[in-house]
Short mmCIF file of C-alpha atoms in Angstrom, two decimals:
data_model
loop_
_atom_site.label_atom_id
_atom_site.label_comp_id
_atom_site.label_asym_id
_atom_site.label_seq_id
_atom_site.Cartn_x
_atom_site.Cartn_y
_atom_site.Cartn_z
CA MET A 1 24.76 29.35 -90.55
CA ARG A 2 24.17 27.84 -87.09
CA ILE A 3 26.46 24.89 -87.91
CA LYS A 4 29.25 27.30 -88.90
CA LYS A 5 28.89 29.10 -85.57
CA ILE A 6 29.05 25.82 -83.63
CA VAL A 7 32.13 24.70 -85.58
CA SER A 8 33.80 28.09 -85.03
CA THR A 9 33.08 28.05 -81.29
CA THR A 10 34.30 24.44 -80.97
CA LEU A 11 37.49 25.28 -82.88
CA SER A 12 38.13 28.33 -80.68
CA THR A 13 37.62 26.32 -77.49
CA LEU A 14 39.84 23.48 -78.72
CA ILE A 15 42.70 25.81 -79.67
CA PHE A 16 42.44 27.60 -76.32
CA MET A 17 42.43 24.29 -74.39
CA ILE A 18 45.48 23.01 -76.30
CA PHE A 19 47.25 26.29 -75.59
CA LEU A 20 46.37 26.11 -71.90
CA VAL A 21 47.45 22.47 -71.48
CA LEU A 22 50.74 22.94 -73.31
CA VAL A 23 51.71 26.13 -71.51
CA THR A 24 50.73 24.64 -68.14
CA ALA A 25 52.87 21.57 -68.85
CA VAL A 26 55.89 23.73 -69.67
CA VAL A 27 55.44 26.08 -66.72
CA ILE A 28 54.94 23.27 -64.18
CA SER A 29 57.93 21.34 -65.51
CA LYS A 30 60.25 24.33 -65.55
CA ALA A 31 59.11 25.77 -62.21
CA SER A 32 59.83 22.51 -60.46
CA GLY A 33 63.17 21.87 -62.18
CA GLY A 34 61.86 19.00 -64.25
CA GLU A 35 59.89 17.46 -61.37
CA PRO A 36 56.31 18.60 -61.96
CA SER A 37 54.21 19.11 -58.83
CA PHE A 38 50.69 20.34 -58.26
CA PHE A 39 49.29 21.48 -54.87
CA GLY A 40 51.91 19.45 -53.01
CA TYR A 41 51.50 16.31 -55.11
CA GLN A 42 54.28 15.16 -57.41
CA ILE A 43 53.28 14.27 -60.95
CA LYS A 44 55.09 11.21 -62.31
CA THR A 45 54.95 9.59 -65.74
CA VAL A 46 54.34 5.84 -66.01
CA LEU A 47 56.26 4.37 -68.95
CA SER A 48 55.70 0.64 -68.38
CA GLY A 49 52.64 -1.59 -68.25
CA SER A 50 53.51 -3.33 -64.98
CA MET A 51 50.52 -1.78 -63.17
CA GLU A 52 47.95 -2.20 -65.93
CA PRO A 53 44.98 -2.12 -66.18
CA GLY A 54 44.77 0.22 -63.16
CA ILE A 55 47.58 2.48 -64.37
CA GLN A 56 48.01 2.57 -68.15
CA THR A 57 51.33 3.03 -69.93
CA GLY A 58 51.86 6.72 -70.72
CA SER A 59 49.67 7.89 -67.85
CA ILE A 60 50.58 10.46 -65.25
CA VAL A 61 50.01 9.65 -61.59
CA ALA A 62 49.79 11.86 -58.52
CA ILE A 63 52.19 10.91 -55.71
CA LYS A 64 51.97 12.25 -52.16
CA PRO A 65 55.57 12.70 -50.95
CA GLY A 66 56.83 12.92 -47.37
CA GLY A 67 55.61 11.49 -44.11
CA ASP A 68 56.71 8.35 -42.32
CA MET A 69 58.01 6.05 -45.03
CA THR A 70 57.78 3.03 -42.69
CA ARG A 71 53.97 3.33 -42.51
CA PHE A 72 53.08 1.38 -45.64
CA GLN A 73 51.30 -1.93 -45.45
CA LYS A 74 50.29 -4.74 -47.76
CA GLY A 75 48.07 -3.39 -50.54
CA ASP A 76 49.48 0.17 -50.58
CA VAL A 77 50.91 1.42 -53.88
CA ILE A 78 54.21 3.25 -53.48
CA THR A 79 56.71 4.99 -55.74
CA PHE A 80 60.34 4.19 -55.03
CA MET A 81 63.82 4.48 -56.49
CA ASN A 82 65.25 1.14 -57.55
CA SER A 83 68.92 0.11 -57.69
CA ASP A 84 69.22 1.52 -61.24
CA ASN A 85 67.98 4.95 -60.04
CA LEU A 86 64.69 4.51 -61.86
CA LEU A 87 61.36 5.47 -60.30
CA ILE A 88 58.97 2.54 -59.99
CA THR A 89 55.34 2.53 -58.86
CA HIS A 90 54.32 -0.91 -57.55
CA ARG A 91 52.08 -2.43 -54.91
CA VAL A 92 53.38 -3.57 -51.52
CA VAL A 93 52.79 -7.32 -51.10
CA ASP A 94 54.76 -7.70 -47.86
CA ALA A 95 56.18 -5.29 -45.29
CA SER A 96 58.54 -5.75 -42.35
CA ILE A 97 60.03 -3.22 -39.94
CA ASN A 98 63.53 -3.37 -38.49
CA SER A 99 62.99 -1.44 -35.24
CA ALA A 100 66.71 -1.52 -34.44
CA ILE A 101 67.53 0.81 -37.34
CA GLY A 102 64.06 2.34 -37.72
CA GLU A 103 63.62 1.27 -41.32
CA ALA A 104 61.06 -0.81 -43.16
CA SER A 105 61.60 -3.27 -45.97
CA TYR A 106 58.94 -3.77 -48.62
CA THR A 107 58.37 -6.55 -51.09
CA THR A 108 56.67 -5.03 -54.13
CA LYS A 109 54.97 -6.30 -57.25
CA GLY A 110 53.40 -4.80 -60.34
CA ASP A 111 49.72 -5.74 -60.63
CA ASN A 112 50.33 -6.94 -64.18
CA ASN A 113 53.50 -8.89 -63.31
CA ASP A 114 53.53 -12.63 -62.61
CA ALA A 115 56.05 -12.45 -59.78
CA ALA A 116 57.16 -10.03 -57.08
CA ASP A 117 60.15 -7.75 -57.67
CA THR A 118 63.47 -9.50 -57.03
CA SER A 119 64.88 -6.83 -54.70
CA ALA A 120 63.27 -5.64 -51.50
CA VAL A 121 62.68 -1.90 -51.21
CA SER A 122 64.08 0.00 -48.25
CA SER A 123 61.85 2.70 -46.78
CA THR A 124 64.74 5.14 -47.38
CA ASN A 125 64.22 4.68 -51.12
CA VAL A 126 60.47 5.36 -51.06
CA VAL A 127 59.52 8.66 -52.71
CA GLY A 128 55.83 8.71 -51.82
CA GLN A 129 52.46 6.99 -51.98
CA TYR A 130 50.27 6.72 -55.05
CA THR A 131 47.05 8.64 -54.41
CA GLY A 132 44.85 6.76 -56.86
CA VAL A 133 44.74 9.72 -59.28
CA THR A 134 45.84 8.87 -62.80
CA VAL A 135 45.31 10.56 -66.18
CA PRO A 136 45.89 8.33 -69.24
CA TYR A 137 48.28 9.28 -72.07
CA VAL A 138 49.25 12.72 -70.71
CA GLY A 139 52.62 11.34 -69.56
CA TYR A 140 53.99 11.32 -73.09
CA THR A 141 53.29 15.05 -73.40
CA MET A 142 54.80 15.76 -69.97
CA ASN A 143 58.01 13.91 -70.87
CA PHE A 144 58.24 15.86 -74.11
CA ALA A 145 57.62 19.12 -72.26
CA VAL A 146 60.57 18.52 -69.92
CA SER A 147 63.02 18.11 -72.83
CA LYS A 148 64.73 21.17 -74.35
CA ALA A 149 63.23 20.54 -77.78
CA GLY A 150 59.83 20.03 -76.19
CA SER A 151 60.02 23.28 -74.25
CA VAL A 152 60.82 25.21 -77.43
CA MET A 153 58.11 23.46 -79.45
CA LEU A 154 55.49 23.88 -76.76
CA MET A 155 56.12 27.60 -76.67
CA ILE A 156 56.08 27.98 -80.48
CA ILE A 157 53.06 25.77 -81.32
CA PRO A 158 50.50 27.63 -79.16
CA GLY A 159 51.75 30.94 -80.58
CA LEU A 160 51.34 29.68 -84.13
CA LEU A 161 47.87 28.32 -83.36
CA LEU A 162 46.81 31.67 -81.90
CA LEU A 163 48.27 33.52 -84.90
CA LEU A 164 46.43 31.25 -87.34
CA TYR A 165 43.22 31.68 -85.40
CA ALA A 166 43.65 35.49 -85.36
CA LEU A 167 44.18 35.49 -89.15
CA TYR A 168 41.12 33.29 -89.65
CA SER A 169 38.98 35.54 -87.41
CA SER A 170 40.19 38.67 -89.24
CA TRP A 171 39.45 37.13 -92.63
CA LYS A 172 35.97 36.15 -91.43
CA ALA A 173 35.28 39.66 -90.10
CA VAL A 174 36.44 41.33 -93.35
CA ALA A 175 34.29 38.96 -95.41
CA ALA A 176 31.25 39.76 -93.25
CA LEU A 177 31.85 43.54 -93.63
CA GLU A 178 32.21 43.27 -97.41
CA LYS A 179 29.00 41.30 -97.61
CA LYS A 180 27.16 43.84 -95.45
CA ASN A 181 28.49 46.85 -97.41
CA ALA A 182 27.64 45.32 -100.77
CA GLY A 183 23.92 45.28 -99.90
CA PRO A 184 21.23 44.50 -102.52
CA ALA A 185 21.99 45.24 -106.15
CA VAL A 186 20.61 48.58 -107.45
CA THR A 187 18.61 48.36 -110.67
CA GLY A 188 18.09 51.40 -112.89
CA GLY A 189 14.56 52.69 -113.57
CA PRO A 190 12.77 55.76 -114.87
CA ASP A 191 13.44 57.70 -111.65
CA THR A 192 17.16 57.24 -111.91
CA LEU A 193 17.54 58.06 -115.62
CA PRO A 194 17.55 61.91 -115.29
CA ASP A 195 20.27 61.66 -112.64
CA ILE A 196 22.52 59.77 -115.00
CA VAL A 197 21.80 61.53 -118.30
CA GLN A 198 22.64 65.25 -118.25
#
């Protein structure tokens, strides 16, 4: 009986957590127009292994946007837009400032790459600095949540899970009531015979 209660509680908590995560993913994605942000930090998905093992493929990372984009030095990890309009998160291996135009130029490299990136990164293309916060594997879900099909699915699935759980809970409650109302079996004896036979 105790094991059933533990399993039931665990199942309830798991369904609720899935519901919460999925709905939060959809709301954050939609509220920010497809650019999820949380308390001023942008949430980005990492879809390559260039920064492994520190940042795993499929992770989400927290980026702090804004500020002086010429401030970065060797060792900082930045997120920038490359020439193909793709967001990249790599480490700065060299930095130089052109004071005449007030811009910096960064040479970047993925920790897992053998060589530095071929093109230097202008400070005007830097989106923000990596904060060191990363959550593995959640990026795949976030990417799915941003898509139209994902948004629909992530609104339907939690509803179905809650419906199934409600049906299960109702069935369990009805079964418990039936068992309680059934009570112990009544056996006939001498005292009951006159009540039955007229």
